[in-house]
Coordinates of N, CA and C and ligand atoms in Angstrom, one line a residue:
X935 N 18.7 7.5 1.1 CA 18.2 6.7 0.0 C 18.7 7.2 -1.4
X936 N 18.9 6.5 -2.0 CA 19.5 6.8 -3.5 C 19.1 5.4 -4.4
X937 N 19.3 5.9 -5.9 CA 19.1 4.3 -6.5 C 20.0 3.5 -6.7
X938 N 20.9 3.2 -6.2 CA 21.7 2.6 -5.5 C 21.1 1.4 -4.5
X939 N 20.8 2.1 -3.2 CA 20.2 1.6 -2.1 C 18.9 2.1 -1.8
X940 N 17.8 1.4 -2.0 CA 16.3 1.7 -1.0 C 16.4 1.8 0.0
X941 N 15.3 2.6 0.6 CA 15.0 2.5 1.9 C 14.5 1.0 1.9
X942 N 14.8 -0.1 2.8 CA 13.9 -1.3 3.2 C 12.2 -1.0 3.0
X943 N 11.9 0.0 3.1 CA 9.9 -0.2 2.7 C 10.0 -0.5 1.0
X944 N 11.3 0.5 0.2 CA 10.9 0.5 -1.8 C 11.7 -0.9 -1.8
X945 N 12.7 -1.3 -1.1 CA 13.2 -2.5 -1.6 C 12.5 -3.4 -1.1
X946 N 11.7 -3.8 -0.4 CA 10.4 -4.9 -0.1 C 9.6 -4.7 -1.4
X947 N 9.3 -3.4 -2.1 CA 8.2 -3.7 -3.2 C 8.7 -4.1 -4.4
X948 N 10.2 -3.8 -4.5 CA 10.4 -4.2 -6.1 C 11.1 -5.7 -5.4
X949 N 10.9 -6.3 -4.7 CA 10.9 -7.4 -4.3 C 9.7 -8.5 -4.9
X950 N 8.6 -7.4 -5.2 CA 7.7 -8.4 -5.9 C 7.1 -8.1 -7.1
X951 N 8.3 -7.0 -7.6 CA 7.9 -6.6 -9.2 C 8.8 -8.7 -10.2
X952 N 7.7 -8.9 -10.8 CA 8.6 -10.2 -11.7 C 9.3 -9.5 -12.6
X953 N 10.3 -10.4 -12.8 CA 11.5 -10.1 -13.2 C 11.1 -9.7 -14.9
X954 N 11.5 -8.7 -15.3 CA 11.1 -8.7 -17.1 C 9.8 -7.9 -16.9
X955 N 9.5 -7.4 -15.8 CA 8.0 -6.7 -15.9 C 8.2 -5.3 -16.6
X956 N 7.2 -5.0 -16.8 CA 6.8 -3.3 -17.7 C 6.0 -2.8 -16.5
X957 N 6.8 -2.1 -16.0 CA 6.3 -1.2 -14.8 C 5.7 -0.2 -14.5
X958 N 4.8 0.6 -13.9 CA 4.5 1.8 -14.1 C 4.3 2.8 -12.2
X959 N 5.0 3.1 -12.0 CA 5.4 3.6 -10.5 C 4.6 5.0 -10.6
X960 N 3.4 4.9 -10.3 CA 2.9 6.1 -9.7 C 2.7 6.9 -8.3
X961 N 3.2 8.3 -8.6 CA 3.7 8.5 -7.5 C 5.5 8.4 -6.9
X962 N 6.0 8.5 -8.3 CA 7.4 8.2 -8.1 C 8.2 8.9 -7.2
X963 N 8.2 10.5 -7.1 CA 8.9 11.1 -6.5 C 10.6 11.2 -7.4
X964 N 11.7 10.6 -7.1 CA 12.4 10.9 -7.7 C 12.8 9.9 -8.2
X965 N 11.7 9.3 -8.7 CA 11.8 8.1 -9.5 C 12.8 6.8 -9.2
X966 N 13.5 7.0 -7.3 CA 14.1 6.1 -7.3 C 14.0 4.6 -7.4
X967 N 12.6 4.4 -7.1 CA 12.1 2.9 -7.6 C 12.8 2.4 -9.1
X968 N 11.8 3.2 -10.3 CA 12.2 2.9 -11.3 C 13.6 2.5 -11.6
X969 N 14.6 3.4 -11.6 CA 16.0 3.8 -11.4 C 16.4 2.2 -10.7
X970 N 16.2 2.0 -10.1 CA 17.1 0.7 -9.4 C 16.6 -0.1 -9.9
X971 N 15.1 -0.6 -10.0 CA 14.9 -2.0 -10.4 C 15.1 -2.1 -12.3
X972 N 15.5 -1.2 -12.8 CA 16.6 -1.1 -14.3 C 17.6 -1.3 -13.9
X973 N 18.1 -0.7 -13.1 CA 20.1 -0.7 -13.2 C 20.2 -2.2 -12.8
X974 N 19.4 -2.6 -12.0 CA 19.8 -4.1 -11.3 C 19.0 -5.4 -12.5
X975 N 18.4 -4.6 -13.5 CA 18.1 -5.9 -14.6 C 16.9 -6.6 -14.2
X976 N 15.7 -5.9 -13.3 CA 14.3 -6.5 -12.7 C 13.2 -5.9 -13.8
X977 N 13.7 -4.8 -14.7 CA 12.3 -4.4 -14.8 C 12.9 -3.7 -16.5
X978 N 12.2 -4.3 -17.3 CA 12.6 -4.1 -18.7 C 12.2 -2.5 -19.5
X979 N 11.0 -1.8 -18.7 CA 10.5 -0.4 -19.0 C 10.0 0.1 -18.1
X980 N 10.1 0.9 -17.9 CA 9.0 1.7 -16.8 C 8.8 3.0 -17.1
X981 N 7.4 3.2 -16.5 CA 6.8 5.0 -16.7 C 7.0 5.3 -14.9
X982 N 7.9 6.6 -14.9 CA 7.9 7.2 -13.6 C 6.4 8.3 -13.4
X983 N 5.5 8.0 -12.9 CA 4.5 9.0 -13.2 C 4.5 9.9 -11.8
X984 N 4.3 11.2 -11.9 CA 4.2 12.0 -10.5 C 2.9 13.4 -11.1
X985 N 2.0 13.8 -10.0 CA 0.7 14.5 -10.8 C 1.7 16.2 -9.9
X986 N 2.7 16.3 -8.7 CA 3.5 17.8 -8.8 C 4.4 17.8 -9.7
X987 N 4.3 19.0 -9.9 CA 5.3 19.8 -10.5 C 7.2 19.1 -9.9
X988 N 7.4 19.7 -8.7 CA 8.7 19.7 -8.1 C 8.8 18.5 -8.2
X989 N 8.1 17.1 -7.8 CA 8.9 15.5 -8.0 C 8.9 15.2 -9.4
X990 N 8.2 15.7 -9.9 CA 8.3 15.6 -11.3 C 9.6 15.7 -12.7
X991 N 9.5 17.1 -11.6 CA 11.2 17.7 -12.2 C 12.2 16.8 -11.7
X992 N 12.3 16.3 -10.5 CA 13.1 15.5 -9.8 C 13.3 14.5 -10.5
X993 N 12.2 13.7 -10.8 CA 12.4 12.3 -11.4 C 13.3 12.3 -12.7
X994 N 13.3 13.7 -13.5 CA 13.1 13.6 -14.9 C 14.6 13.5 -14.4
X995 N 15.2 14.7 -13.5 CA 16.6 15.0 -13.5 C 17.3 13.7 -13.0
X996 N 17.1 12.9 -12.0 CA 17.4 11.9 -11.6 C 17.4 10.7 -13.1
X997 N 16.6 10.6 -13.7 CA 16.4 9.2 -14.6 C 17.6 10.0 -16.1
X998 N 17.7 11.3 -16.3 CA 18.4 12.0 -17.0 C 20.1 11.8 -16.6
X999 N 19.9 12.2 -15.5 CA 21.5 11.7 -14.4 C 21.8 10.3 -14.6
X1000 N 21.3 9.6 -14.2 CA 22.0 8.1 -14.7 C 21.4 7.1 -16.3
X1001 N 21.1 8.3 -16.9 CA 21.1 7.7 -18.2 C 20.2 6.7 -18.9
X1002 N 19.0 6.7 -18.2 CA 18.0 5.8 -18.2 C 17.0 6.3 -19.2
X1003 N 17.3 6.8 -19.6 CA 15.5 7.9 -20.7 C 15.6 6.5 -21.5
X1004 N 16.1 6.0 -22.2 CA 15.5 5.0 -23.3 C 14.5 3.9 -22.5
X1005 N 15.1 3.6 -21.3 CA 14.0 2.6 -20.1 C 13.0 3.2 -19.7
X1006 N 13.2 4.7 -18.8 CA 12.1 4.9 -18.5 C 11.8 6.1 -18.8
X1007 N 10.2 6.1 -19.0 CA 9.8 7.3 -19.5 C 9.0 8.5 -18.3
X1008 N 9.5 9.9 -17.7 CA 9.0 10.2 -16.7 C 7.6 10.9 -17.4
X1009 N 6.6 10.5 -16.7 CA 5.2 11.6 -17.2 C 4.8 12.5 -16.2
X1010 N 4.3 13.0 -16.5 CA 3.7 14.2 -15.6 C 2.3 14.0 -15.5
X1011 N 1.1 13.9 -14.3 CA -0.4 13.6 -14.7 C -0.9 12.6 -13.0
X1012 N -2.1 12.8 -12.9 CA -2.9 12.4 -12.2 C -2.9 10.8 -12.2
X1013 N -2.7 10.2 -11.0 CA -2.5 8.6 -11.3 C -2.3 7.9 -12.6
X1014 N -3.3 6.5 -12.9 CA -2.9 6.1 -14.0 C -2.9 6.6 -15.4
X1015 N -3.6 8.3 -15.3 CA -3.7 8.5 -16.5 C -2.3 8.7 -17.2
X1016 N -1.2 8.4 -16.6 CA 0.2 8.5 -17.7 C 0.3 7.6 -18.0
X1017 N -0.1 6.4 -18.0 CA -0.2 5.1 -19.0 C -1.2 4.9 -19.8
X1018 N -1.1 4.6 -20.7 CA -1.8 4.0 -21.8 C -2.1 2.6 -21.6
X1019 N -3.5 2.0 -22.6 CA -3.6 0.9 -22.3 C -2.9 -0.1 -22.7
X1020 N -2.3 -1.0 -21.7 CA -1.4 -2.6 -23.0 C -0.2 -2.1 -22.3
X1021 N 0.2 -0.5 -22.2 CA 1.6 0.0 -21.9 C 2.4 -0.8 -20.8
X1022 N 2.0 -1.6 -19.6 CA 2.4 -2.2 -18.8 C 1.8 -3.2 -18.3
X1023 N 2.5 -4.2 -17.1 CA 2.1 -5.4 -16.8 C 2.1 -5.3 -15.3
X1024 N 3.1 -4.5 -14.6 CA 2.7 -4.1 -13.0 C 2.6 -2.7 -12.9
X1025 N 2.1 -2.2 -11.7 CA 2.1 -1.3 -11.1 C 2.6 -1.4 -9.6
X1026 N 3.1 0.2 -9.5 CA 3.1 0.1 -8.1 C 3.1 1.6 -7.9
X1027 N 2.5 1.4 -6.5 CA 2.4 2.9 -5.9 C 2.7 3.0 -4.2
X1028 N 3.8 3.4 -3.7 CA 4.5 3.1 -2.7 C 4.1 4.7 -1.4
X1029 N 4.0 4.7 -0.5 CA 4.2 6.4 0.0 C 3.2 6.9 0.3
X1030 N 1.8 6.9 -0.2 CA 0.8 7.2 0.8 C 0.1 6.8 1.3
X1031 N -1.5 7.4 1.7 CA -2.4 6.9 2.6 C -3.3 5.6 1.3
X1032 N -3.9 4.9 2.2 CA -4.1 3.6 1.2 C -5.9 4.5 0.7
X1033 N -6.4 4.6 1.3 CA -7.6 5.5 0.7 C -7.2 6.2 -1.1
X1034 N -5.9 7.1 -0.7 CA -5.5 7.9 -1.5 C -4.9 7.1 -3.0
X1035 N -4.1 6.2 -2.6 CA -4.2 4.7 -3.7 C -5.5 4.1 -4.0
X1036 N -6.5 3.5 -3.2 CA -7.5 3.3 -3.8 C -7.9 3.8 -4.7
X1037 N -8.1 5.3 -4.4 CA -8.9 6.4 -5.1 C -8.4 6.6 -6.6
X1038 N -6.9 6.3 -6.8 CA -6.1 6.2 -8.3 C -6.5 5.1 -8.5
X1039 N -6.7 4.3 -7.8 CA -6.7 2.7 -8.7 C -8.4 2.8 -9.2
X1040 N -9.2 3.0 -8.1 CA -10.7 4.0 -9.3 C -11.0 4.4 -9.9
X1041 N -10.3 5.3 -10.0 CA -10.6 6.2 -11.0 C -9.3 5.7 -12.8
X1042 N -8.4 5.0 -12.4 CA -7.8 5.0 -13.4 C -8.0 3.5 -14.0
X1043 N -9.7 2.7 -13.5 CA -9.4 1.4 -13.5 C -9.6 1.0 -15.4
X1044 N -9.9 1.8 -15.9 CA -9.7 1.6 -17.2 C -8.3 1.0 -18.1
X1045 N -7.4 1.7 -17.3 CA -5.8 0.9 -17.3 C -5.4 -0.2 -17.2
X1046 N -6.1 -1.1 -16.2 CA -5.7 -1.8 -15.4 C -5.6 -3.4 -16.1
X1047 N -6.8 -3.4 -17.8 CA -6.7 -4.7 -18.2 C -5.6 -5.8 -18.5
X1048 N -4.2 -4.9 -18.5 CA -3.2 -5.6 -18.8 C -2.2 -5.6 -18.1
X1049 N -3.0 -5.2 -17.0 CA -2.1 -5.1 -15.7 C -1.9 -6.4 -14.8
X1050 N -1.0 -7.2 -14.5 CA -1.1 -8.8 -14.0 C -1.1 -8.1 -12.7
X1051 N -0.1 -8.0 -12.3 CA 0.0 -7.4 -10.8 C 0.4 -5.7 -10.1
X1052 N -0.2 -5.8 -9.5 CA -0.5 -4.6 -8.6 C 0.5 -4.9 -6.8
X1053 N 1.4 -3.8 -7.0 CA 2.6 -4.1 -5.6 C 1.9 -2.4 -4.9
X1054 N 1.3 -2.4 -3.5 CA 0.6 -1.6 -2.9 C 1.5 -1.2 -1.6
X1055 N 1.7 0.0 -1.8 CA 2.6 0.1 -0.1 C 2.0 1.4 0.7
X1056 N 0.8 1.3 1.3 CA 0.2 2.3 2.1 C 1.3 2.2 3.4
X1057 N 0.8 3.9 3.7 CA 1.5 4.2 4.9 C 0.7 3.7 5.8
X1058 N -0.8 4.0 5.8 CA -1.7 3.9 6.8 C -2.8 3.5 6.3
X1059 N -4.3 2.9 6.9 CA -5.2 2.6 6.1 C -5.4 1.4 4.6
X1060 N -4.5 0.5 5.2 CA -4.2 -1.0 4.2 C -5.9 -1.4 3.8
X1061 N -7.0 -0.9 5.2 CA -8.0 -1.4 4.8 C -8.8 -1.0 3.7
X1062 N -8.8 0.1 3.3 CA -9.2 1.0 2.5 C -8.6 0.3 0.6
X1063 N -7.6 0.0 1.0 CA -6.7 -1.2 -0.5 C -7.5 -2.5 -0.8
X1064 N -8.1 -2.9 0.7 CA -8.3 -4.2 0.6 C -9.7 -4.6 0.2
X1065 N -10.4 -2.8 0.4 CA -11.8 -3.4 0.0 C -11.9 -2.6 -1.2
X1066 N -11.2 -2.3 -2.0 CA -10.8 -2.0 -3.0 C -11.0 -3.0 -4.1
X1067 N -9.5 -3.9 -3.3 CA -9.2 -5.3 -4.3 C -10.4 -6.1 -4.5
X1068 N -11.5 -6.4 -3.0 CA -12.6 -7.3 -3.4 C -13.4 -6.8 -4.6
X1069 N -13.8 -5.6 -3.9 CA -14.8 -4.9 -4.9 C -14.5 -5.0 -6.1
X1070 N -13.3 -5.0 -6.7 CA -12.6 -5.3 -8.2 C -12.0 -6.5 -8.6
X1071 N -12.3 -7.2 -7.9 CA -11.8 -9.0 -8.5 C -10.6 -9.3 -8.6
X1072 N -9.7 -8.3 -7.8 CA -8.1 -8.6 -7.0 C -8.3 -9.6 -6.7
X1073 N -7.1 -10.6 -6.2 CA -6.4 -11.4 -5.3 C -5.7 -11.1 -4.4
X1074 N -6.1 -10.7 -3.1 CA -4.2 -10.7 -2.7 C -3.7 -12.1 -2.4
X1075 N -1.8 -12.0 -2.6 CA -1.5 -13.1 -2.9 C -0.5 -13.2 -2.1
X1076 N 0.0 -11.9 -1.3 CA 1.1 -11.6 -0.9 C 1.1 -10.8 0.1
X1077 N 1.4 -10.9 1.5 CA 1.3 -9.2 2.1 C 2.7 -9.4 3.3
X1078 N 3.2 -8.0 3.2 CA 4.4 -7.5 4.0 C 4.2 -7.2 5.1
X1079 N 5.0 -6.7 6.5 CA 4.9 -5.6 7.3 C 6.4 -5.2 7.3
X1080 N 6.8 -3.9 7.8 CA 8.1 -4.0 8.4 C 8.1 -2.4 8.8
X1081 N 9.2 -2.2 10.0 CA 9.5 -1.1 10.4 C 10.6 -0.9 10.3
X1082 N 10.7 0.4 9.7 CA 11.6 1.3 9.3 C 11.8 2.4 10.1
X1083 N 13.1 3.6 10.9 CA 12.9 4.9 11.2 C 11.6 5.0 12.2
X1084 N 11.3 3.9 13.2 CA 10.2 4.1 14.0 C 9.0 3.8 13.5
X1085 N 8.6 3.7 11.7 CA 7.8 3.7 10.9 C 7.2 2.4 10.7
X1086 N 5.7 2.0 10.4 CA 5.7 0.7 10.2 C 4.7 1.0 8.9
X1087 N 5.1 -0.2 7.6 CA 4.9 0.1 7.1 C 4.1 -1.3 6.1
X1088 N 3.3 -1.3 5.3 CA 2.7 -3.3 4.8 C 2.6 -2.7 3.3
X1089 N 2.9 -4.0 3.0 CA 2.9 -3.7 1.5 C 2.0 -4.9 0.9
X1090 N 1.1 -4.8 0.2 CA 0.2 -5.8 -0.5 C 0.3 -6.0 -1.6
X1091 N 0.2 -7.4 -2.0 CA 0.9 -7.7 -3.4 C -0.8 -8.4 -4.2
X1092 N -1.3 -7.9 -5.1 CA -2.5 -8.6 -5.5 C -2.2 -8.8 -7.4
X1093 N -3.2 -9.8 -7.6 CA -3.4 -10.2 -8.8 C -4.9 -10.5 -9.3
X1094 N -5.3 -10.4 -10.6 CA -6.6 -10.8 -10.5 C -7.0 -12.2 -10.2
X1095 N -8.1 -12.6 -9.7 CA -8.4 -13.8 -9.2 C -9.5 -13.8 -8.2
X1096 N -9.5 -14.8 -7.3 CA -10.4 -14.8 -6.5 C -10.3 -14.3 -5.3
X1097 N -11.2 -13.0 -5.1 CA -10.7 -11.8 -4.2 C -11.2 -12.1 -2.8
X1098 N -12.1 -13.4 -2.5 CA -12.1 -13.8 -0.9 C -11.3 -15.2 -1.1
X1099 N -10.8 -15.6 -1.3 CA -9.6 -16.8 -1.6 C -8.9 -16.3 0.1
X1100 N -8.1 -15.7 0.0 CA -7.1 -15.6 1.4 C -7.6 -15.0 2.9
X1101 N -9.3 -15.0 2.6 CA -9.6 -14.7 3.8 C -10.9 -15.7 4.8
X1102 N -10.5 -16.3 5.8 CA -11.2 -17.0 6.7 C -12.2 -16.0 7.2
X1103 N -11.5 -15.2 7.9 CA -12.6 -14.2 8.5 C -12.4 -12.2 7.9
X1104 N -13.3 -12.5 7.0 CA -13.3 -11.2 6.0 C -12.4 -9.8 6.9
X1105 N -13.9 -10.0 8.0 CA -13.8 -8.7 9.1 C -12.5 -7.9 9.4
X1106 N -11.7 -9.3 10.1 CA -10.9 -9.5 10.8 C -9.5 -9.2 9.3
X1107 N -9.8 -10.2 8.6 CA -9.1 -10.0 7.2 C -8.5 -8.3 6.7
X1108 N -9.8 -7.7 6.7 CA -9.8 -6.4 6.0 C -8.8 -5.4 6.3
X1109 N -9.1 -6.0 8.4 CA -8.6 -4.7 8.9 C -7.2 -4.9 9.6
X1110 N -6.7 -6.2 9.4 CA -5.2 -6.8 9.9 C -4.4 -7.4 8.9
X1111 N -5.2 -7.7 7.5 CA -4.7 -8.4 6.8 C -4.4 -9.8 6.8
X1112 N -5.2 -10.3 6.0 CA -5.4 -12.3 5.8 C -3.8 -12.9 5.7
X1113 N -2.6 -12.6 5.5 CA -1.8 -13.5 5.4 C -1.0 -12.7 6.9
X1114 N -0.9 -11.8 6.9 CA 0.1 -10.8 7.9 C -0.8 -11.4 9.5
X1115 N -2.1 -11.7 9.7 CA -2.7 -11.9 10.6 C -2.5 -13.6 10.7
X1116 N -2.0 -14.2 10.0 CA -1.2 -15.8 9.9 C 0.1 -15.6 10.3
X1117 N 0.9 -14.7 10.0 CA 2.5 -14.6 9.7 C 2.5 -14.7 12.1
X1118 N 1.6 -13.3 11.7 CA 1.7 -12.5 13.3 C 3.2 -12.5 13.4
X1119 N 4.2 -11.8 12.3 CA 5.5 -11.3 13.5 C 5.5 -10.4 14.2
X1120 N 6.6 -10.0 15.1 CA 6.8 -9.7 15.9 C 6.5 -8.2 15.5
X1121 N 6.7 -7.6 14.4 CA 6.1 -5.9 13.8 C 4.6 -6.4 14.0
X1122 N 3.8 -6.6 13.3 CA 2.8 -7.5 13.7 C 1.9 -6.6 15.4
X1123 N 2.4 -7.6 15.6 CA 2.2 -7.5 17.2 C 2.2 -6.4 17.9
X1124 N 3.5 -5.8 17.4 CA 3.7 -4.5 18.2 C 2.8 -3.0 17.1
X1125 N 2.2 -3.1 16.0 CA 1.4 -2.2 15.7 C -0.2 -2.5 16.1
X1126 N -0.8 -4.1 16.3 CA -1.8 -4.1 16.5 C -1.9 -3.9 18.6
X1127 N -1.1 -3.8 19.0 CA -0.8 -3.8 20.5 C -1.4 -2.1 20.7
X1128 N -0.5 -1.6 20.1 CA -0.4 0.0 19.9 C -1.8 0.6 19.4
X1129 N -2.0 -0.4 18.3 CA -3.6 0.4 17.9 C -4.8 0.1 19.1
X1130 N -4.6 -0.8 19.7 CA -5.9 -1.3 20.6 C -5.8 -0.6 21.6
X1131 N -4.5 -0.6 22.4 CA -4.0 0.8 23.2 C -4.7 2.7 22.7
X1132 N -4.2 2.1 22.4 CA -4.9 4.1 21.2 C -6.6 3.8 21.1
X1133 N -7.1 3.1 20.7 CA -8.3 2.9 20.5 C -9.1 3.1 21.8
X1134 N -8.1 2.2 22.7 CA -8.8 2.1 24.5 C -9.2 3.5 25.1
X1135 N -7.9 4.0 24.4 CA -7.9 5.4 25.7 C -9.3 6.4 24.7
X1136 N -8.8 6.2 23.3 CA -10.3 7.4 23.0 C -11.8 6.6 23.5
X1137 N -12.0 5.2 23.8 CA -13.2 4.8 24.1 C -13.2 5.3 25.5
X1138 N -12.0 5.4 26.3 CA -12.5 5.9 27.8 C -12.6 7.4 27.4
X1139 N -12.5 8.3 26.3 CA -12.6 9.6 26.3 C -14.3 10.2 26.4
X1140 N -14.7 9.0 25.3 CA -16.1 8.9 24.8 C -17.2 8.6 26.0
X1141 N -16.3 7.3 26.9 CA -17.4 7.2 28.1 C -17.6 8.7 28.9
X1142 N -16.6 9.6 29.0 CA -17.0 10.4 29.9 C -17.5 11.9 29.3
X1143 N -17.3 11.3 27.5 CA -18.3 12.4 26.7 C -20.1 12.5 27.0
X1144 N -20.8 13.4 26.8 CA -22.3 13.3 26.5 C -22.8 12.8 25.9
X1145 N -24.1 11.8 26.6 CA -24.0 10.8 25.3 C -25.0 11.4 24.2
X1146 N -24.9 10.6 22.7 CA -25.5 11.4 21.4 C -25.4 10.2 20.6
X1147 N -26.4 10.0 20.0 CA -26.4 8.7 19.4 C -25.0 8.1 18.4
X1148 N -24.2 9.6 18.4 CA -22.9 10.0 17.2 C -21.9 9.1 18.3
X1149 N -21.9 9.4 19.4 CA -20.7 8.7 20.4 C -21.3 7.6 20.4
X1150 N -22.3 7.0 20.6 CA -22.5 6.0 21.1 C -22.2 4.9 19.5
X1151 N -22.7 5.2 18.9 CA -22.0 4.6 17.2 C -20.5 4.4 17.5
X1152 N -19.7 5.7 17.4 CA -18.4 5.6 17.6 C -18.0 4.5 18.6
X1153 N -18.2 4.9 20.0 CA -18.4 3.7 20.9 C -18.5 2.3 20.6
X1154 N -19.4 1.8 20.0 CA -19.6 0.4 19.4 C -18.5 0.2 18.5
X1155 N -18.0 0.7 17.8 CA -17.2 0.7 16.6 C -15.5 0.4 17.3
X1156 N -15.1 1.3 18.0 CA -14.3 1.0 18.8 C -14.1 -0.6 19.6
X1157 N -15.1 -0.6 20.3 CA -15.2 -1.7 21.3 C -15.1 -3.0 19.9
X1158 N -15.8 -3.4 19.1 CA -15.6 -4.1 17.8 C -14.5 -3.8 17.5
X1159 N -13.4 -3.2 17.3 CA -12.3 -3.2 16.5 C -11.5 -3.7 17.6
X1160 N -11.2 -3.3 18.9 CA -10.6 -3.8 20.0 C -11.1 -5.3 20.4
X1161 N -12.3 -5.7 20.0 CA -11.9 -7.3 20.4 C -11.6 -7.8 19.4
X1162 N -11.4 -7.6 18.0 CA -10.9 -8.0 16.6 C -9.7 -8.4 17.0
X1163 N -9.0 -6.9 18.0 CA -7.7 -7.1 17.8 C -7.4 -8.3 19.0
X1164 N -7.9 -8.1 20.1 CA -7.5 -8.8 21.1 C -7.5 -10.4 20.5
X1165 N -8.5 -10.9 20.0 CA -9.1 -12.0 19.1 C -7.6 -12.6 18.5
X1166 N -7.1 -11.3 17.8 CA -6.2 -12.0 16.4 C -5.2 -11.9 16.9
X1167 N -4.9 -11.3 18.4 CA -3.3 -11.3 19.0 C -3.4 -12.7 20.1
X1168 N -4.4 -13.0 20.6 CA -4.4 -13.8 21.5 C -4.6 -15.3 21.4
X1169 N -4.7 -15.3 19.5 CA -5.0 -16.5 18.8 C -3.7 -17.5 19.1
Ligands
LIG1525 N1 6.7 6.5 -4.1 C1 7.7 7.2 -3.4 C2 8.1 6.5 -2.2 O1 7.4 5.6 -1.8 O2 9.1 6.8 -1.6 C3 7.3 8.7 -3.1 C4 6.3 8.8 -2.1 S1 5.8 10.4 -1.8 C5 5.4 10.5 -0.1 C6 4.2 10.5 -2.6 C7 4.3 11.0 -4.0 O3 3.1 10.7 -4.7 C8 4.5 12.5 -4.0 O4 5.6 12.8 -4.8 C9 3.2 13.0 -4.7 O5 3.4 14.2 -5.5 C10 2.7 11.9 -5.5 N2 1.3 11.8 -5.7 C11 0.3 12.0 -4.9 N3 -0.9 11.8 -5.5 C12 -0.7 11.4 -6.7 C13 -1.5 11.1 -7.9 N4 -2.8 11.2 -7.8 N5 -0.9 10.8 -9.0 C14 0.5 10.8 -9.1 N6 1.3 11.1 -8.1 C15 0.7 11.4 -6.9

């Protein structure tokens, strides 16, 4: 990957940065997001924000390297705190766990008023994003899957609006996602296949654990998430 060429997961997200947007990429790493959707004419400013040291230096060197300092600006800092307010119109935060995005989008929701859209690319834990967005008067408006290097990966695209709008069945919604659970392709299928699999074998772990009111919770919890899935594959 270079900024040049994305990996297919960053080029799916600046897929749904609008064109002319004021960006702010938290979590940049070596800022190659930023870096491409400038050179290619998608994205009028951007702040590369990273809270290490080492991607930090990276970004600055990389956005230094191809000549970009007047477009974007690299910060150094803890999620949204390297933006100011008004400073931008999307965000995106690509590369980790979706809890770990939630937890920036909480804590930095003072940023967020002039924020139109929010482009989300959890590695794992999309559900953790999604009850995020309700609880905050998101939309989602938009949602991805795709596999990469073995990897599978969704990306959620929300706006403010009406944050049960895209979901029939919340439940079922939260934890497969309301448009990706319509789409059902074929990535789709083969990550909810795999999770219900994985899920089966720890419930046969638990049947032959001691029982404690702790297993038997866990137990119920399982068995509910596996006919969710069976439900929304078999639809
Ligand atoms: N966004 C790039 C991508 O998708 O390829 C890089 C992903 S990399 C796995 C995650 C980056 O997020 C790391 O460089 C890490 O230092 C940074 N990061 C983690 N927590 C952060 C936070 N609270 N604020 C800013 N950056 C953070």
């Amino acid at each position: 990957m270079n900024t040049e060429k994305l990996s297919n997961r960053l080029e799916a997200v600046t897929n749904y940065i609008p064109s002319g947007a004021r960006v702010a990429d938290i979590g940049s790493d070596h800022a190659y997001l930023p870096c491409f959707t400038v050179k290619k004419g998608i994205v009028s400013f951007a702040v590369a924000g990273e809270v290490v040291e080492g991607p930090y230096q990276s970004a600055k060197k990389q956005v230094k390297m191809e000549g970009l300092e007047n477009q974007i600006s690299v910060r150094k800092g803890n999620g949204l705190e390297v933006i100011s307010p008004n400073e931008v119109d999307c965000i995106t935060i690509a590369g980790m766990g979706g809890a770990l995005i939630a937890s920036i989008l909480e804590e930095g929701k003072s940023k967020l008023a002039s924020v139109e859209r929010l482009i989300l690319q959890p590695n794992l834990s999309a559900i953790s994003i999604r009850s995020w967005l309700i609880e905050n008067g998101w939309e989602l408006i938009a949602e991805q899957i795709l596999e990469e290097d073995g990897k599978i990966y969704e990306v959620l695209v929300a706006e403010k609006g009406e944050p049960l709008k895209p979901y029939k069945n919340k439940e079922q919604g939260l934890l497969m996602g309301p448009f990706l659970m319509e789409q059902k392709s074929a990535v789709f299928q083969n990550k909810w296949h795999g999770e219900k699999k994985n899920w089966e074998r720890i419930l046969l772990q638990l049947e032959k654990a001691a029982c404690s009111s702790e297993t038997e919770k866990r137990k119920q919890e399982l068995k509910q998430k596996i006919k969710m899935a069976e439900e929304v594959l078999m639809q």
